[in-house]
Amino acid sequence: MLNENQQIRFTQLWTDVQPVVSQFVASLIKDQWAVRDVVQNTSLTLLKKFTEYDEMQPFLPWALGIAKFEVLSHRRDSARDRLVCNPEFLEQYTKSWAELAPRMTDEITALQACVSELKGRPRKILELQIRDNQTSETIADKLNLSAANVRKILSRTRQSLKDCIVRKLAISGESA
C-alpha cells in the first residue's frame, strides 16, 4: 500500500505522462474503447508497481514499458484480430516513442500557444475546419466567401502557425 506522499508523487508523474502513454497506445490499437481499457490497465499496473519504480530514472520510459506489456496482453487476448504485432518491432517502437515524446509535447505546447494568438477570420476558419470538421465549401457558405479564398486563408494560417511554432521552439532551445 502506498503512503500519502507516494500516492501524491504517483499522481503527479502519471498526470504528466498519461497523454503521451494514451497516444502511444492509440497508435498501436485502432479501437478507441480498447485504447481506454489498455490505458486504464496501464495506470492500475503502474500504481500497483509504483514501489518498484526507481525515482532516479525517468518515469515516461517506465510507464511506456508497462503500456507495451498491456498492449501485448490486449493483442494476446484479442488474437482473433488479423493484425499481428512483432514483439521486436514493439520494443523498438516503445523506445523511439519515449525519445520522441518530450519533443512532441514541446511542439504541442508551442502549437497551442500559436493557435491562441490567432485572431479574427483565420482563427474562425481554422476552428470551423478542425474543431467542427467542416469543408472549405461549408465554411465559405457560412462566412460568405469563396471556397478558394477559404483554402488560401487556411494555407496562409497553417504557414503562419508553422513559422510561429519554429520561433517558439527556437526560443525554448528546441528545433523543429
mmCIF file of C-alpha atoms in Angstrom:
data_model
loop_
_atom_site.group_PDB
_atom_site.id
_atom_site.type_symbol
_atom_site.label_atom_id
_atom_site.label_comp_id
_atom_site.label_asym_id
_atom_site.label_seq_id
_atom_site.Cartn_x
_atom_site.Cartn_y
_atom_site.Cartn_z
ATOM 1 C CA MET A 1 0.000 0.000 0.000
ATOM 2 C CA LEU A 2 1.344 3.416 -0.924
ATOM 3 C CA ASN A 3 1.668 6.099 1.693
ATOM 4 C CA GLU A 4 0.174 9.547 1.080
ATOM 5 C CA ASN A 5 3.418 11.028 -0.301
ATOM 6 C CA GLN A 6 3.826 8.116 -2.712
ATOM 7 C CA GLN A 7 0.225 8.496 -3.861
ATOM 8 C CA ILE A 8 0.756 12.197 -4.496
ATOM 9 C CA ARG A 9 4.023 11.542 -6.335
ATOM 10 C CA PHE A 10 2.429 8.822 -8.470
ATOM 11 C CA THR A 11 -0.470 11.125 -9.334
ATOM 12 C CA GLN A 12 1.928 13.896 -10.373
ATOM 13 C CA LEU A 13 4.038 11.597 -12.527
ATOM 14 C CA TRP A 14 1.071 9.810 -14.109
ATOM 15 C CA THR A 15 -0.705 13.092 -14.847
ATOM 16 C CA ASP A 16 2.391 14.317 -16.701
ATOM 17 C CA VAL A 17 2.833 11.220 -18.883
ATOM 18 C CA GLN A 18 -0.748 9.987 -19.317
ATOM 19 C CA PRO A 19 -1.393 11.924 -22.555
ATOM 20 C CA VAL A 20 1.782 10.533 -24.126
ATOM 21 C CA VAL A 21 1.007 6.994 -22.968
ATOM 22 C CA SER A 22 -2.522 7.337 -24.369
ATOM 23 C CA GLN A 23 -1.164 8.493 -27.721
ATOM 24 C CA PHE A 24 1.324 5.638 -27.730
ATOM 25 C CA VAL A 25 -1.406 3.061 -27.081
ATOM 26 C CA ALA A 26 -3.745 4.689 -29.623
ATOM 27 C CA SER A 27 -1.011 4.463 -32.249
ATOM 28 C CA LEU A 28 -0.981 0.683 -31.806
ATOM 29 C CA ILE A 29 -4.658 -0.133 -31.223
ATOM 30 C CA LYS A 30 -7.456 1.030 -33.513
ATOM 31 C CA ASP A 31 -10.447 0.505 -31.246
ATOM 32 C CA GLN A 32 -10.864 3.607 -29.069
ATOM 33 C CA TRP A 33 -12.603 1.626 -26.324
ATOM 34 C CA ALA A 34 -9.771 -0.871 -26.226
ATOM 35 C CA VAL A 35 -7.321 2.025 -26.022
ATOM 36 C CA ARG A 36 -9.160 3.342 -22.965
ATOM 37 C CA ASP A 37 -9.076 -0.100 -21.357
ATOM 38 C CA VAL A 38 -5.373 -0.582 -22.051
ATOM 39 C CA VAL A 39 -4.509 2.877 -20.709
ATOM 40 C CA GLN A 40 -6.596 2.235 -17.611
ATOM 41 C CA ASN A 41 -4.918 -1.155 -17.079
ATOM 42 C CA THR A 42 -1.542 0.536 -17.556
ATOM 43 C CA SER A 43 -2.425 3.088 -14.896
ATOM 44 C CA LEU A 44 -3.505 0.397 -12.459
ATOM 45 C CA THR A 45 -0.377 -1.665 -13.086
ATOM 46 C CA LEU A 46 1.828 1.396 -12.629
ATOM 47 C CA LEU A 47 0.069 2.189 -9.371
ATOM 48 C CA LYS A 48 0.444 -1.382 -8.088
ATOM 49 C CA LYS A 49 4.142 -1.479 -9.036
ATOM 50 C CA PHE A 50 4.972 2.097 -8.046
ATOM 51 C CA THR A 51 7.028 0.942 -5.060
ATOM 52 C CA GLU A 52 9.368 -0.739 -7.605
ATOM 53 C CA TYR A 53 9.873 2.485 -9.579
ATOM 54 C CA ASP A 54 13.385 3.975 -9.341
ATOM 55 C CA GLU A 55 12.950 7.753 -8.879
ATOM 56 C CA MET A 56 16.423 8.259 -10.358
ATOM 57 C CA GLN A 57 15.095 7.093 -13.730
ATOM 58 C CA PRO A 58 12.651 8.983 -15.972
ATOM 59 C CA PHE A 59 9.060 7.927 -15.390
ATOM 60 C CA LEU A 60 7.960 8.029 -19.046
ATOM 61 C CA PRO A 61 10.086 5.110 -20.340
ATOM 62 C CA TRP A 62 8.993 3.017 -17.365
ATOM 63 C CA ALA A 63 5.342 3.861 -17.998
ATOM 64 C CA LEU A 64 5.719 3.114 -21.719
ATOM 65 C CA GLY A 65 7.330 -0.223 -20.877
ATOM 66 C CA ILE A 66 4.310 -1.152 -18.756
ATOM 67 C CA ALA A 67 1.992 0.106 -21.518
ATOM 68 C CA LYS A 68 3.853 -2.055 -24.034
ATOM 69 C CA PHE A 69 3.124 -5.155 -21.966
ATOM 70 C CA GLU A 70 -0.520 -4.120 -21.620
ATOM 71 C CA VAL A 71 -0.720 -3.733 -25.419
ATOM 72 C CA LEU A 72 0.825 -7.183 -25.866
ATOM 73 C CA SER A 73 -1.645 -8.601 -23.347
ATOM 74 C CA HIS A 74 -4.526 -6.962 -25.200
ATOM 75 C CA ARG A 75 -3.278 -8.386 -28.506
ATOM 76 C CA ARG A 76 -2.956 -11.847 -26.987
ATOM 77 C CA ASP A 77 -6.463 -11.625 -25.560
ATOM 78 C CA SER A 78 -7.907 -10.472 -28.872
ATOM 79 C CA ALA A 79 -5.999 -12.966 -31.000
ATOM 80 C CA ARG A 80 -8.851 -13.149 -33.477
ATOM 81 C CA ASP A 81 -7.671 -9.799 -34.881
ATOM 82 C CA ARG A 82 -5.770 -10.217 -38.127
ATOM 83 C CA LEU A 83 -3.155 -7.615 -37.244
ATOM 84 C CA VAL A 84 -0.166 -9.251 -35.583
ATOM 85 C CA CYS A 85 2.491 -7.152 -33.931
ATOM 86 C CA ASN A 86 6.094 -8.306 -33.931
ATOM 87 C CA PRO A 87 7.446 -8.085 -30.338
ATOM 88 C CA GLU A 88 10.844 -6.804 -31.551
ATOM 89 C CA PHE A 89 9.101 -4.066 -33.517
ATOM 90 C CA LEU A 90 7.045 -3.150 -30.465
ATOM 91 C CA GLU A 91 10.188 -2.998 -28.306
ATOM 92 C CA GLN A 92 11.929 -0.597 -30.717
ATOM 93 C CA TYR A 93 8.730 1.400 -31.194
ATOM 94 C CA THR A 94 8.410 1.836 -27.427
ATOM 95 C CA LYS A 95 11.994 3.090 -27.113
ATOM 96 C CA SER A 96 11.555 5.506 -30.008
ATOM 97 C CA TRP A 97 8.300 6.829 -28.583
ATOM 98 C CA ALA A 98 9.990 7.527 -25.239
ATOM 99 C CA GLU A 99 12.701 9.504 -27.049
ATOM 100 C CA LEU A 100 10.274 11.475 -29.234
ATOM 101 C CA ALA A 101 7.563 12.164 -26.653
ATOM 102 C CA PRO A 102 9.235 15.126 -24.923
ATOM 103 C CA ARG A 103 9.763 16.874 -28.258
ATOM 104 C CA MET A 104 6.179 16.138 -29.315
ATOM 105 C CA THR A 105 4.969 17.616 -26.040
ATOM 106 C CA ASP A 106 7.027 20.775 -26.659
ATOM 107 C CA GLU A 107 5.625 21.031 -30.191
ATOM 108 C CA ILE A 108 2.046 20.579 -28.966
ATOM 109 C CA THR A 109 2.579 23.273 -26.329
ATOM 110 C CA ALA A 110 4.006 25.616 -28.979
ATOM 111 C CA LEU A 111 1.100 24.873 -31.320
ATOM 112 C CA GLN A 112 -1.434 25.606 -28.585
ATOM 113 C CA ALA A 113 0.275 28.909 -27.828
ATOM 114 C CA CYS A 114 0.389 29.852 -31.510
ATOM 115 C CA VAL A 115 -3.272 28.979 -32.062
ATOM 116 C CA SER A 116 -4.217 31.061 -29.032
ATOM 117 C CA GLU A 117 -2.501 34.036 -30.702
ATOM 118 C CA LEU A 118 -4.623 33.696 -33.855
ATOM 119 C CA LYS A 119 -7.347 36.307 -34.186
ATOM 120 C CA GLY A 120 -10.221 37.153 -36.482
ATOM 121 C CA ARG A 121 -11.164 35.337 -39.651
ATOM 122 C CA PRO A 122 -8.147 32.965 -39.783
ATOM 123 C CA ARG A 123 -8.941 31.668 -36.292
ATOM 124 C CA LYS A 124 -12.652 31.297 -37.087
ATOM 125 C CA ILE A 125 -11.920 29.382 -40.305
ATOM 126 C CA LEU A 126 -9.391 27.126 -38.560
ATOM 127 C CA GLU A 127 -11.862 26.365 -35.769
ATOM 128 C CA LEU A 128 -14.618 25.553 -38.243
ATOM 129 C CA GLN A 129 -12.343 23.233 -40.183
ATOM 130 C CA ILE A 130 -10.584 21.465 -37.329
ATOM 131 C CA ARG A 131 -12.936 21.606 -34.360
ATOM 132 C CA ASP A 132 -16.187 21.341 -36.336
ATOM 133 C CA ASN A 133 -14.723 19.205 -39.153
ATOM 134 C CA GLN A 134 -16.273 21.358 -41.876
ATOM 135 C CA THR A 135 -15.192 21.509 -45.510
ATOM 136 C CA SER A 136 -13.921 24.678 -47.152
ATOM 137 C CA GLU A 137 -17.164 24.815 -49.150
ATOM 138 C CA THR A 138 -19.301 24.735 -45.994
ATOM 139 C CA ILE A 139 -17.101 27.327 -44.316
ATOM 140 C CA ALA A 140 -17.289 29.527 -47.417
ATOM 141 C CA ASP A 141 -21.090 29.406 -47.320
ATOM 142 C CA LYS A 142 -21.163 30.307 -43.612
ATOM 143 C CA LEU A 143 -18.745 33.214 -43.963
ATOM 144 C CA ASN A 144 -19.896 34.443 -47.366
ATOM 145 C CA LEU A 145 -16.530 33.728 -49.006
ATOM 146 C CA SER A 146 -15.432 31.629 -51.946
ATOM 147 C CA ALA A 147 -14.130 28.144 -51.201
ATOM 148 C CA ALA A 148 -10.867 29.086 -52.937
ATOM 149 C CA ASN A 149 -10.494 32.068 -50.596
ATOM 150 C CA VAL A 150 -11.109 29.830 -47.568
ATOM 151 C CA ARG A 151 -8.440 27.400 -48.781
ATOM 152 C CA LYS A 152 -5.993 30.297 -49.325
ATOM 153 C CA ILE A 153 -6.647 31.631 -45.816
ATOM 154 C CA LEU A 154 -6.179 28.125 -44.359
ATOM 155 C CA SER A 155 -2.922 27.694 -46.261
ATOM 156 C CA ARG A 156 -1.583 31.032 -45.021
ATOM 157 C CA THR A 157 -2.767 30.275 -41.492
ATOM 158 C CA ARG A 158 -1.025 26.893 -41.479
ATOM 159 C CA GLN A 159 2.188 28.504 -42.706
ATOM 160 C CA SER A 160 1.855 31.210 -40.054
ATOM 161 C CA LEU A 161 1.351 28.543 -37.369
ATOM 162 C CA LYS A 162 4.353 26.596 -38.629
ATOM 163 C CA ASP A 163 6.537 29.730 -38.506
ATOM 164 C CA CYS A 164 5.234 30.546 -35.017
ATOM 165 C CA ILE A 165 5.998 27.026 -33.767
ATOM 166 C CA VAL A 166 9.521 27.190 -35.186
ATOM 167 C CA ARG A 167 10.078 30.539 -33.429
ATOM 168 C CA LYS A 168 8.719 29.289 -30.100
ATOM 169 C CA LEU A 169 10.792 26.113 -30.237
ATOM 170 C CA ALA A 170 13.895 28.116 -31.128
ATOM 171 C CA ILE A 171 13.285 30.389 -28.152
ATOM 172 C CA SER A 172 12.927 27.399 -25.838
ATOM 173 C CA GLY A 173 16.037 25.730 -27.303
ATOM 174 C CA GLU A 174 14.281 23.049 -29.330
ATOM 175 C CA SER A 175 14.452 22.525 -33.076
ATOM 176 C CA ALA A 176 11.521 21.873 -35.389
#
